[in-house]
GROMACS .gro file of C-alpha atoms in nm:
model
  513
    1MET     CA    1  16.570  22.032   3.883
    2GLY     CA    2  16.592  21.698   4.057
    3THR     CA    3  16.793  21.625   4.375
    4ASP     CA    4  16.910  21.370   4.594
    5ASP     CA    5  16.640  21.313   4.854
    6GLY     CA    6  16.384  21.310   4.674
    7LEU     CA    7  16.256  21.634   4.610
    8ILE     CA    8  16.139  21.820   4.265
    9GLN     CA    9  16.162  22.196   4.217
   10ILE     CA   10  16.031  22.360   3.973
   11THR     CA   11  16.074  22.782   3.843
   12GLY     CA   12  15.886  23.022   3.615
   13ASP     CA   13  16.101  23.319   3.656
   14GLY     CA   14  16.430  23.184   3.542
   15GLY     CA   15  16.506  23.074   3.893
   16GLN     CA   16  16.468  23.283   4.096
   17SER     CA   17  16.158  23.181   4.265
   18TRP     CA   18  16.185  22.755   4.322
   19THR     CA   19  15.848  22.554   4.412
   20LYS     CA   20  15.861  22.237   4.585
   21TYR     CA   21  15.705  21.926   4.442
   22GLU     CA   22  15.770  21.659   4.783
   23LYS     CA   23  15.535  21.372   4.720
   24PHE     CA   24  15.444  21.175   4.446
   25PRO     CA   25  15.176  20.812   4.400
   26GLY     CA   26  15.428  20.512   4.484
   27VAL     CA   27  15.710  20.649   4.536
   28PRO     CA   28  15.910  20.639   4.869
   29GLU     CA   29  15.969  20.981   5.005
   30MET     CA   30  16.377  21.046   5.022
   31THR     CA   31  16.450  20.861   4.674
   32TYR     CA   32  16.692  21.023   4.458
   33VAL     CA   33  16.554  21.207   4.166
   34SER     CA   34  16.736  21.057   3.843
   35ARG     CA   35  16.568  21.212   3.634
   36LEU     CA   36  16.422  21.552   3.469
   37ALA     CA   37  16.225  21.541   3.090
   38ALA     CA   38  16.008  21.875   2.968
   39SER     CA   39  15.822  21.818   2.711
   40GLN     CA   40  15.838  21.985   2.379
   41HIS     CA   41  15.526  21.916   2.267
   42ASP     CA   42  15.321  22.097   2.590
   43ALA     CA   43  15.524  22.359   2.845
   44ASN     CA   44  15.278  22.168   3.126
   45VAL     CA   45  15.424  21.878   3.087
   46VAL     CA   46  15.724  21.731   3.280
   47TYR     CA   47  15.877  21.310   3.353
   48ALA     CA   48  16.034  21.222   3.603
   49ALA     CA   49  16.247  20.904   3.724
   50PHE     CA   50  16.337  20.791   4.050
   51ASP     CA   51  16.650  20.548   4.124
   52ARG     CA   52  16.575  20.349   4.451
   53HIS     CA   53  16.880  20.110   4.373
   54LYS     CA   54  17.086  20.174   4.720
   55ASN     CA   55  16.760  20.039   4.908
   56GLU     CA   56  16.745  19.738   4.759
   57ASP     CA   57  16.409  19.813   4.520
   58PHE     CA   58  16.465  19.783   4.186
   59LYS     CA   59  16.143  19.864   4.108
   60PRO     CA   60  16.025  20.119   3.810
   61TYR     CA   61  16.032  20.409   3.872
   62LEU     CA   62  15.846  20.677   3.629
   63LEU     CA   63  15.566  20.942   3.680
   64ARG     CA   64  15.398  21.227   3.416
   65SER     CA   65  15.332  21.554   3.539
   66GLY     CA   66  15.057  21.756   3.300
   67ASP     CA   67  14.973  22.096   3.450
   68ALA     CA   68  15.327  22.190   3.549
   69GLY     CA   69  15.399  21.942   3.828
   70LYS     CA   70  15.110  22.003   4.044
   71THR     CA   71  15.009  21.621   4.061
   72TRP     CA   72  15.156  21.323   3.890
   73THR     CA   73  15.036  21.037   3.720
   74SER     CA   74  15.297  20.666   3.702
   75ILE     CA   75  15.391  20.528   3.336
   76ALA     CA   76  15.549  20.234   3.423
   77GLY     CA   77  15.276  20.036   3.321
   78ASN     CA   78  15.415  19.760   3.234
   79LEU     CA   79  15.741  19.783   3.281
   80PRO     CA   80  15.961  19.474   3.421
   81GLU     CA   81  15.999  19.545   3.766
   82ASN     CA   82  16.378  19.457   3.844
   83GLY     CA   83  16.500  19.752   3.628
   84THR     CA   84  16.521  20.097   3.774
   85VAL     CA   85  16.438  20.391   3.473
   86LEU     CA   86  16.766  20.592   3.435
   87SER     CA   87  16.693  20.814   3.106
   88ILE     CA   88  16.389  20.965   2.945
   89ALA     CA   89  16.281  21.096   2.569
   90GLU     CA   90  15.975  21.184   2.435
   91ASP     CA   91  15.920  21.144   2.025
   92THR     CA   92  16.047  21.524   1.832
   93VAL     CA   93  15.678  21.409   1.676
   94ASN     CA   94  15.425  21.262   1.819
   95PRO     CA   95  15.377  21.324   2.179
   96THR     CA   96  15.269  20.956   2.262
   97LEU     CA   97  15.554  20.795   2.206
   98LEU     CA   98  15.810  20.733   2.459
   99PHE     CA   99  16.151  20.611   2.554
  100VAL     CA  100  16.301  20.526   2.837
  101GLY     CA  101  16.668  20.328   2.958
  102THR     CA  102  16.642  20.131   3.207
  103GLU     CA  103  16.950  19.935   3.468
  104PHE     CA  104  16.808  19.636   3.232
  105GLY     CA  105  16.802  19.818   2.854
  106ALA     CA  106  16.512  20.023   2.666
  107PHE     CA  107  16.176  20.015   2.623
  108PHE     CA  108  15.939  20.251   2.413
  109THR     CA  109  15.591  20.292   2.414
  110ILE     CA  110  15.345  20.423   2.148
  111ASP     CA  111  15.030  20.494   2.386
  112GLY     CA  112  15.226  20.734   2.664
  113GLY     CA  113  15.275  20.492   2.916
  114ALA     CA  114  14.994  20.250   2.906
  115HIS     CA  115  15.253  19.935   2.726
  116TRP     CA  116  15.563  19.899   2.683
  117VAL     CA  117  15.816  19.735   2.447
  118GLN     CA  118  16.129  19.598   2.472
  119LEU     CA  119  16.367  19.734   2.171
  120LYS     CA  120  16.615  19.468   2.080
  121GLY     CA  121  16.795  19.436   1.769
  122GLY     CA  122  17.130  19.364   1.863
  123LEU     CA  123  17.123  19.582   2.205
  124PRO     CA  124  17.283  19.447   2.473
  125THR     CA  125  17.116  19.365   2.814
  126ILE     CA  126  17.297  19.672   2.981
  127ALA     CA  127  17.244  20.022   3.135
  128VAL     CA  128  17.061  20.274   2.936
  129ARG     CA  129  17.208  20.561   3.062
  130ASP     CA  130  17.121  20.876   2.868
  131MET     CA  131  16.898  20.912   2.585
  132VAL     CA  132  16.852  21.135   2.283
  133MET     CA  133  16.625  21.222   1.993
  134GLN     CA  134  16.799  21.335   1.643
  135THR     CA  135  16.553  21.555   1.481
  136ARG     CA  136  16.638  21.561   1.096
  137GLU     CA  137  16.717  21.232   1.077
  138SER     CA  138  16.459  21.059   1.342
  139ASP     CA  139  16.740  20.857   1.453
  140LEU     CA  140  16.672  20.761   1.850
  141VAL     CA  141  17.043  20.790   1.989
  142ILE     CA  142  17.149  20.574   2.309
  143ALA     CA  143  17.477  20.609   2.529
  144THR     CA  144  17.483  20.272   2.820
  145PHE     CA  145  17.719  20.204   3.054
  146GLY     CA  146  18.057  20.150   2.996
  147ARG     CA  147  18.121  20.441   2.674
  148GLY     CA  148  17.837  20.194   2.477
  149PHE     CA  149  17.641  20.466   2.155
  150TYR     CA  150  17.448  20.366   1.994
  151VAL     CA  151  17.205  20.447   1.665
  152LEU     CA  152  16.808  20.349   1.592
  153ASP     CA  153  16.808  20.452   1.268
  154ASP     CA  154  16.444  20.607   1.211
  155ILE     CA  155  16.180  20.587   1.441
  156SER     CA  156  15.963  20.720   1.172
  157ALA     CA  157  15.725  20.389   1.148
  158LEU     CA  158  15.691  20.379   1.523
  159ARG     CA  159  15.502  20.718   1.501
  160LYS     CA  160  15.247  20.583   1.288
  161THR     CA  161  15.187  20.236   1.532
  162LYS     CA  162  14.913  20.228   1.660
  163ALA     CA  163  14.804  19.916   1.887
  164GLU     CA  164  14.534  19.812   1.622
  165SER     CA  165  14.771  19.734   1.375
  166LEU     CA  166  15.004  19.515   1.629
  167GLU     CA  167  14.688  19.307   1.636
  168GLN     CA  168  14.668  19.248   1.313
  169GLY     CA  169  14.930  18.935   1.136
  170ALA     CA  170  15.150  19.237   0.952
  171ALA     CA  171  15.174  19.555   0.867
  172LEU     CA  172  15.401  19.708   0.595
  173PHE     CA  173  15.482  20.099   0.690
  174PRO     CA  174  15.578  20.372   0.534
  175VAL     CA  175  15.928  20.395   0.351
  176ARG     CA  176  16.137  20.713   0.353
  177ASP     CA  177  16.281  20.879   0.025
  178SER     CA  178  16.602  20.748  -0.047
  179LEU     CA  179  16.943  20.938  -0.164
  180LEU     CA  180  17.083  20.721  -0.539
  181TYR     CA  181  17.484  20.826  -0.517
  182ILE     CA  182  17.788  20.584  -0.561
  183GLU     CA  183  17.904  20.426  -0.187
  184ARG     CA  184  18.242  20.528  -0.111
  185HIS     CA  185  18.501  20.191  -0.199
  186PRO     CA  186  18.881  20.280  -0.014
  187LEU     CA  187  19.170  20.063  -0.089
  188GLY     CA  188  19.209  19.802   0.141
  189GLY     CA  189  18.799  19.708   0.166
  190PRO     CA  190  18.523  19.891   0.269
  191LYS     CA  191  18.551  19.911   0.620
  192LYS     CA  192  18.879  19.971   0.772
  193GLY     CA  193  19.061  20.056   0.408
  194TYR     CA  194  19.450  19.944   0.476
  195GLN     CA  195  19.444  20.075   0.795
  196GLY     CA  196  19.434  19.774   1.077
  197ASP     CA  197  19.304  19.600   1.337
  198ALA     CA  198  19.342  19.883   1.642
  199PHE     CA  199  19.119  20.082   1.374
  200TYR     CA  200  18.807  20.188   1.579
  201THR     CA  201  18.492  20.143   1.268
  202ALA     CA  202  18.119  20.124   1.308
  203GLU     CA  203  17.844  19.974   1.062
  204ASN     CA  204  17.654  20.312   0.923
  205PRO     CA  205  17.307  20.243   0.820
  206PRO     CA  206  17.240  20.037   0.477
  207TYR     CA  207  17.235  20.191   0.182
  208GLY     CA  208  16.965  20.202  -0.031
  209ALA     CA  209  16.560  20.171   0.087
  210VAL     CA  210  16.523  20.087   0.369
  211PHE     CA  211  16.161  19.878   0.437
  212THR     CA  212  16.048  19.821   0.788
  213ALA     CA  213  15.779  19.572   0.886
  214TYR     CA  214  15.618  19.419   1.183
  215LEU     CA  215  15.454  19.016   1.221
  216LYS     CA  216  15.274  18.962   1.533
  217GLU     CA  217  15.298  18.561   1.469
  218LYS     CA  218  15.689  18.424   1.338
  219LEU     CA  219  15.543  18.192   1.009
  220LYS     CA  220  15.697  17.893   1.198
  221THR     CA  221  15.769  17.532   0.947
  222LYS     CA  222  15.556  17.213   1.002
  223LYS     CA  223  15.854  17.072   1.224
  224GLU     CA  224  15.816  17.364   1.480
  225LYS     CA  225  15.450  17.342   1.479
  226ARG     CA  226  15.491  17.007   1.604
  227GLN     CA  227  15.802  17.075   1.840
  228GLU     CA  228  15.559  17.317   2.051
  229ALA     CA  229  15.259  17.115   2.079
  230GLU     CA  230  15.502  16.879   2.221
  231LYS     CA  231  15.660  17.111   2.474
  232GLU     CA  232  15.286  17.244   2.566
  233ALA     CA  233  15.183  16.922   2.606
  234ALA     CA  234  15.520  16.831   2.793
  235LYS     CA  235  15.348  17.118   3.097
  236LYS     CA  236  15.012  16.956   3.113
  237ASN     CA  237  15.204  16.588   3.142
  238GLN     CA  238  15.035  16.483   2.868
  239THR     CA  239  15.134  16.258   2.555
  240LEU     CA  240  15.085  16.325   2.193
  241ALA     CA  241  15.080  16.052   2.010
  242TYR     CA  242  15.399  15.983   1.781
  243PRO     CA  243  15.428  16.129   1.422
  244THR     CA  244  15.364  15.895   1.150
  245ASN     CA  245  15.614  15.843   0.872
  246ASP     CA  246  15.383  16.024   0.597
  247GLU     CA  247  15.355  16.322   0.823
  248LEU     CA  248  15.645  16.314   0.964
  249ARG     CA  249  15.816  16.294   0.508
  250ALA     CA  250  15.601  16.578   0.502
  251GLU     CA  251  15.830  16.791   0.779
  252ALA     CA  252  16.146  16.677   0.570
  253GLU     CA  253  15.993  16.775   0.228
  254GLU     CA  254  15.767  17.133   0.275
  255THR     CA  255  15.920  17.454   0.148
  256LYS     CA  256  16.010  17.688   0.414
  257PRO     CA  257  15.780  17.983   0.495
  258GLU     CA  258  15.930  18.287   0.368
  259VAL     CA  259  15.846  18.670   0.412
  260TYR     CA  260  16.021  18.862   0.106
  261PHE     CA  261  15.985  19.234  -0.105
  262VAL     CA  262  15.848  19.333  -0.386
  263VAL     CA  263  16.008  19.678  -0.527
  264TYR     CA  264  15.785  19.769  -0.830
  265ASP     CA  265  15.869  20.088  -1.115
  266GLU     CA  266  15.706  20.352  -1.197
  267SER     CA  267  15.507  20.138  -1.456
  268GLY     CA  268  15.411  19.901  -1.222
  269ALA     CA  269  15.663  19.659  -1.283
  270ALA     CA  270  15.848  19.413  -1.061
  271ILE     CA  271  16.183  19.487  -1.050
  272ARG     CA  272  16.331  19.365  -0.728
  273ARG     CA  273  16.277  19.115  -0.478
  274VAL     CA  274  16.398  19.145  -0.161
  275ASP     CA  275  16.395  18.845   0.075
  276GLY     CA  276  16.252  18.897   0.470
  277SER     CA  277  16.226  18.764   0.800
  278THR     CA  278  15.938  18.483   0.969
  279ASP     CA  279  16.037  18.528   1.307
  280ALA     CA  280  15.773  18.729   1.489
  281GLY     CA  281  15.873  19.147   1.599
  282PHE     CA  282  15.935  19.488   1.415
  283GLN     CA  283  16.196  19.398   1.074
  284ARG     CA  284  16.401  19.573   0.831
  285VAL     CA  285  16.530  19.500   0.531
  286ALA     CA  286  16.718  19.739   0.286
  287TRP     CA  287  16.722  19.730  -0.104
  288ASP     CA  288  17.088  19.860  -0.285
  289LEU     CA  289  16.852  20.116  -0.542
  290ARG     CA  290  17.017  19.816  -0.776
  291TYR     CA  291  16.861  19.593  -1.044
  292PRO     CA  292  16.921  19.231  -0.979
  293ALA     CA  293  17.295  19.154  -1.089
  294PRO     CA  294  17.303  18.962  -1.443
  295SER     CA  295  17.421  18.611  -1.315
  296LEU     CA  296  17.484  18.454  -0.949
  297HIS     CA  297  17.739  18.470  -0.708
  298GLU     CA  298  17.836  18.354  -0.378
  299HIS     CA  299  17.932  18.596  -0.089
  300MET     CA  300  18.210  18.805  -0.070
  301GLU     CA  301  18.495  18.613   0.135
  302GLU     CA  302  18.653  18.875   0.433
  303GLY     CA  303  18.887  19.054   0.323
  304GLU     CA  304  18.776  19.081  -0.033
  305ASP     CA  305  18.896  19.397  -0.170
  306PHE     CA  306  18.534  19.424  -0.386
  307PRO     CA  307  18.235  19.230  -0.500
  308ALA     CA  308  18.302  19.086  -0.852
  309ALA     CA  309  18.196  19.327  -1.175
  310GLY     CA  310  17.856  19.089  -1.214
  311SER     CA  311  17.770  19.011  -0.800
  312LYS     CA  312  17.559  19.356  -0.855
  313GLY     CA  313  17.317  19.499  -1.086
  314PRO     CA  314  17.293  19.842  -1.278
  315LEU     CA  315  17.135  20.086  -1.090
  316VAL     CA  316  16.764  20.268  -1.087
  317ILE     CA  317  16.759  20.617  -1.203
  318SER     CA  318  16.590  20.842  -0.944
  319GLY     CA  319  16.158  20.875  -0.931
  320ASN     CA  320  15.929  20.648  -0.837
  321TYR     CA  321  15.920  20.328  -0.662
  322SER     CA  322  15.644  20.103  -0.418
  323VAL     CA  323  15.748  19.802  -0.220
  324ARG     CA  324  15.473  19.475  -0.067
  325MET     CA  325  15.496  19.234   0.088
  326PHE     CA  326  15.475  18.921   0.048
  327GLN     CA  327  15.443  18.530   0.244
  328LYS     CA  328  15.495  18.204   0.083
  329VAL     CA  329  15.325  17.926   0.323
  330ASP     CA  330  15.276  17.530   0.161
  331GLY     CA  331  15.325  17.701  -0.206
  332ALA     CA  332  15.031  17.931  -0.156
  333ILE     CA  333  15.134  18.337  -0.212
  334ALA     CA  334  14.957  18.612   0.001
  335GLU     CA  335  14.997  18.991   0.047
  336LEU     CA  336  15.070  19.127   0.387
  337GLY     CA  337  14.927  19.478   0.405
  338GLY     CA  338  14.872  19.738   0.115
  339ALA     CA  339  15.186  19.876  -0.108
  340GLN     CA  340  15.403  20.161   0.026
  341ASN     CA  341  15.525  20.380  -0.202
  342PHE     CA  342  15.869  20.607  -0.185
  343LYS     CA  343  16.156  20.813  -0.417
  344VAL     CA  344  16.488  20.794  -0.490
  345ALA     CA  345  16.640  21.088  -0.560
  346LEU     CA  346  16.949  21.111  -0.732
  347ASP     CA  347  17.275  21.300  -0.615
  348GLY     CA  348  17.415  21.614  -0.684
  349THR     CA  349  17.087  21.643  -0.925
  350GLY     CA  350  17.268  21.946  -1.115
  351ALA     CA  351  17.601  21.761  -1.228
  352VAL     CA  352  17.421  21.496  -1.414
  353SER     CA  353  17.106  21.548  -1.671
  354ALA     CA  354  16.829  21.343  -1.698
  355ALA     CA  355  16.888  21.212  -2.020
  356ASP     CA  356  17.298  21.142  -1.984
  357ARG     CA  357  17.112  20.970  -1.667
  358ALA     CA  358  16.873  20.804  -1.881
  359ALA     CA  359  17.173  20.695  -2.105
  360GLN     CA  360  17.349  20.560  -1.871
  361GLU     CA  361  17.114  20.341  -1.744
  362GLU     CA  362  17.013  20.172  -2.037
  363PHE     CA  363  17.362  20.104  -2.169
  364GLN     CA  364  17.403  19.934  -1.813
  365ARG     CA  365  17.126  19.722  -1.838
  366LYS     CA  366  17.260  19.610  -2.238
  367VAL     CA  367  17.599  19.567  -2.120
  368ALA     CA  368  17.402  19.299  -1.774
  369ARG     CA  369  17.239  19.124  -2.035
  370LEU     CA  370  17.554  19.074  -2.271
  371TYR     CA  371  17.766  18.981  -1.948
  372ARG     CA  372  17.524  18.777  -1.833
  373ALA     CA  373  17.472  18.584  -2.161
  374VAL     CA  374  17.797  18.573  -2.191
  375SER     CA  375  17.904  18.415  -1.835
  376GLY     CA  376  17.658  18.154  -1.944
  377GLY     CA  377  17.829  18.036  -2.274
  378VAL     CA  378  18.167  18.054  -2.108
  379HIS     CA  379  18.039  17.773  -1.796
  380THR     CA  380  17.876  17.614  -2.091
  381GLY     CA  381  18.215  17.575  -2.264
  382GLU     CA  382  18.337  17.478  -1.965
  383GLU     CA  383  18.124  17.192  -1.845
  384VAL     CA  384  18.139  17.060  -2.241
  385GLU     CA  385  18.506  17.026  -2.142
  386THR     CA  386  18.371  16.787  -1.893
  387ARG     CA  387  18.042  16.540  -2.035
  388LEU     CA  388  18.373  16.483  -2.256
  389LYS     CA  389  18.618  16.397  -1.974
  390GLU     CA  390  18.382  16.165  -1.908
  391ILE     CA  391  18.275  16.015  -2.226
  392ARG     CA  392  18.638  15.957  -2.319
  393LYS     CA  393  18.645  15.718  -1.958
  394ALA     CA  394  18.285  15.572  -2.098
  395LEU     CA  395  18.437  15.497  -2.483
  396ARG     CA  396  18.769  15.334  -2.301
  397GLU     CA  397  18.608  15.142  -2.161
  398THR     CA  398  18.383  15.043  -2.463
  399PRO     CA  399  18.643  14.915  -2.686
  400ALA     CA  400  18.365  14.837  -3.051
  401ALA     CA  401  18.273  15.184  -3.039
  402GLU     CA  402  18.602  15.400  -2.923
  403LYS     CA  403  18.715  15.394  -3.262
  404GLN     CA  404  18.438  15.543  -3.425
  405LEU     CA  405  18.291  15.737  -3.181
  406ALA     CA  406  18.623  15.908  -3.047
  407ALA     CA  407  18.657  16.137  -3.329
  408ALA     CA  408  18.354  16.276  -3.291
  409ALA     CA  409  18.446  16.339  -2.958
  410ASP     CA  410  18.826  16.508  -3.093
  411SER     CA  411  18.614  16.771  -3.314
  412ILE     CA  412  18.306  16.858  -3.067
  413GLU     CA  413  18.622  16.859  -2.794
  414GLN     CA  414  18.837  17.117  -3.065
  415ARG     CA  415  18.549  17.334  -3.171
  416ASP     CA  416  18.464  17.382  -2.831
  417ARG     CA  417  18.845  17.521  -2.743
  418GLU     CA  418  18.816  17.757  -2.994
  419ILE     CA  419  18.463  17.855  -2.880
  420LEU     CA  420  18.611  17.996  -2.497
  421ARG     CA  421  18.909  18.110  -2.660
  422MET     CA  422  18.727  18.366  -2.794
  423LEU     CA  423  18.471  18.373  -2.490
  424ARG     CA  424  18.777  18.415  -2.217
  425GLY     CA  425  19.144  18.375  -2.402
  426ASP     CA  426  19.401  18.222  -2.499
  427THR     CA  427  19.424  18.103  -2.145
  428GLU     CA  428  19.766  17.890  -2.265
  429LEU     CA  429  19.936  18.166  -2.398
  430GLN     CA  430  19.867  18.431  -2.075
  431LYS     CA  431  20.026  18.201  -1.829
  432ARG     CA  432  20.332  18.238  -2.011
  433ASN     CA  433  20.298  18.627  -1.978
  434GLU     CA  434  20.234  18.683  -2.389
  435PRO     CA  435  20.023  18.912  -2.482
  436VAL     CA  436  19.658  18.733  -2.617
  437PRO     CA  437  19.420  18.989  -2.832
  438SER     CA  438  19.071  19.102  -2.574
  439SER     CA  439  18.851  18.819  -2.542
  440ILE     CA  440  18.489  18.901  -2.516
  441ASN     CA  441  18.393  18.880  -2.161
  442GLU     CA  442  18.719  19.072  -2.046
  443ARG     CA  443  18.525  19.358  -2.255
  444VAL     CA  444  18.264  19.351  -2.071
  445ASN     CA  445  18.385  19.278  -1.748
  446THR     CA  446  18.610  19.645  -1.836
  447ILE     CA  447  18.295  19.794  -1.950
  448LEU     CA  448  18.141  19.684  -1.618
  449GLU     CA  449  18.403  19.780  -1.390
  450GLY     CA  450  18.409  20.084  -1.556
  451GLU     CA  451  18.020  20.163  -1.519
  452ARG     CA  452  17.936  19.999  -1.153
  453PHE     CA  453  18.044  20.290  -0.980
  454SER     CA  454  17.922  20.566  -1.247
  455LEU     CA  455  17.632  20.808  -1.203
  456ALA     CA  456  17.737  21.018  -1.534
  457LYS     CA  457  17.647  20.919  -1.961
  458PRO     CA  458  17.887  20.572  -2.034
  459THR     CA  459  18.139  20.686  -2.204
  460GLN     CA  460  18.306  20.622  -2.580
  461THR     CA  461  18.540  20.367  -2.516
  462HIS     CA  462  18.274  20.163  -2.316
  463VAL     CA  463  17.990  20.212  -2.583
  464ASP     CA  464  18.289  20.042  -2.862
  465ASP     CA  465  18.387  19.789  -2.647
  466TYR     CA  466  18.018  19.663  -2.633
  467ASN     CA  467  17.981  19.708  -3.031
  468VAL     CA  468  18.268  19.501  -3.077
  469ALA     CA  469  18.173  19.230  -2.769
  470ALA     CA  470  17.793  19.224  -2.922
  471GLY     CA  471  17.914  19.136  -3.272
  472GLU     CA  472  18.168  18.889  -3.175
  473PHE     CA  473  17.886  18.699  -2.907
  474GLY     CA  474  17.658  18.697  -3.181
  475GLU     CA  475  17.844  18.464  -3.436
  476LEU     CA  476  17.972  18.253  -3.152
  477LEU     CA  477  17.632  18.204  -2.948
  478GLY     CA  478  17.522  17.981  -3.237
  479LYS     CA  479  17.843  17.783  -3.311
  480LEU     CA  480  17.770  17.704  -2.899
  481HIS     CA  481  17.389  17.643  -2.939
  482GLY     CA  482  17.526  17.406  -3.264
  483LEU     CA  483  17.773  17.238  -3.051
  484VAL     CA  484  17.560  17.169  -2.741
  485GLU     CA  485  17.245  17.095  -2.895
  486VAL     CA  486  17.314  16.895  -3.211
  487ASP     CA  487  17.638  16.790  -3.196
  488LEU     CA  488  17.709  16.677  -2.848
  489VAL     CA  489  17.376  16.489  -2.823
  490LYS     CA  490  17.408  16.317  -3.131
  491LEU     CA  491  17.747  16.138  -2.964
  492GLU     CA  492  17.557  16.101  -2.635
  493LYS     CA  493  17.267  15.893  -2.784
  494ASP     CA  494  17.559  15.728  -3.013
  495ILE     CA  495  17.806  15.590  -2.680
  496GLU     CA  496  17.428  15.532  -2.519
  497ALA     CA  497  17.334  15.331  -2.814
  498ALA     CA  498  17.619  15.106  -2.834
  499GLY     CA  499  17.622  15.039  -2.483
  500ALA     CA  500  17.880  15.277  -2.282
  501PRO     CA  501  17.912  15.301  -1.926
  502TRP     CA  502  17.662  15.603  -1.822
  503THR     CA  503  17.749  15.963  -1.848
  504PRO     CA  504  17.650  16.289  -1.678
  505GLY     CA  505  17.453  16.478  -1.915
  506ARG     CA  506  17.240  16.229  -2.059
  507VAL     CA  507  16.933  16.069  -1.908
  508PRO     CA  508  16.987  15.618  -1.949
  509GLU     CA  509  16.774  15.491  -2.162
  510TRP     CA  510  16.654  15.105  -2.085
  511LYS     CA  511  16.421  14.839  -2.244
  512ASP     CA  512  16.279  14.451  -2.084
  513LYS     CA  513  16.366  14.260  -2.331
   0.00000   0.00000   0.00000
């Protein structure tokens, strides 16, 4: 028990008798005891924090006793001089991993208090009044002045951190097993739905497998290195030579350094890349337990309810996976640290058999491959339309060739429209709300919409839709190849030979006669 006058009293008989301890090394007498915390690992270990801000003393006073309070040792270490200690938390697994809340933020130590590191990651510089460990999930929960509430998810990586590992260039920490399930998607958006701005929400932990890594130093670009050298030279009143033109060009054309993670399945095949940060310190990234998306999409717009059907790849099946961390600097790729293995477990395994999940994954990957091809076909057909518009402009500027080549352009345009009508539907009749047959693209998107939030075996309707779409697209794709690779190429060669103005999609020819 701590008192306002700086006394700590300890009882061993349930409060019938108390022993007072009045002197603590480095702590002035009559100092307010801000926090006491008994160790969960050793009955003789107790921590005490003191607060002297009312005496215009803002130093961090933090002590540890290993003999039930008879003697005390300061473990304030390198905590900032201006920051009263207000709260303490001891890890439930590693007794040398401690957390403290101060007037100006939170700190942790992996060596019992010899060295402290500030916890940031979005936590503001504010008084941290209370800290507690959530044992089951290994989360650190803290409360701040002004009713703030923060959660540091899964501190298990800090338990395994050693001082020597932080001296290495990089480290990838063990990955916690991940749960495979379908995320909730309420109407109106994934966060508040239609509850309105007054309805409070906070971010959930990221879905999927979370990777924790450490970089000792930031991976800097050539420009950043030069600017840093210039700043150091200025501090020493030195002048560096102005960079040469070649050096400035090299800076502008340099590919920026990258840090990324690659996920491998049980067979060792690489299935997904996840980008990381090149900044120094700890970082976390999450893999959403999906294969790559079948097509490239921009990020969701603000207020958009759901991502596009093809913007996410199919979910993986439960099983064993691994992850490796890499860096790419000046085009050279190097692995950072070793591989970390983890498991992906299916939620509600009793409802879905392993055979059904395997069938669903195989079907979703088939649909994703078809979607990728169909989406590319639609964009190719639309690109042909754009190129033909420019070709017609060029032919109008070449009267001698217009009469001969305009018919070929008309033929290509007509066949391209027929291909697009099969791929994306009859857009002209759709504008007039007339009923039209289902297009190939509509069938594939219908399957994706129904399957992307499912962990069950594919329905027969989806299987039938796939078979129809795949059969129709197989015939159409050959026509598209012939149209683009033969007919359009020949037309562009002919207009080039006729001396028509350049048009997008072809390389000009020239000879110095």
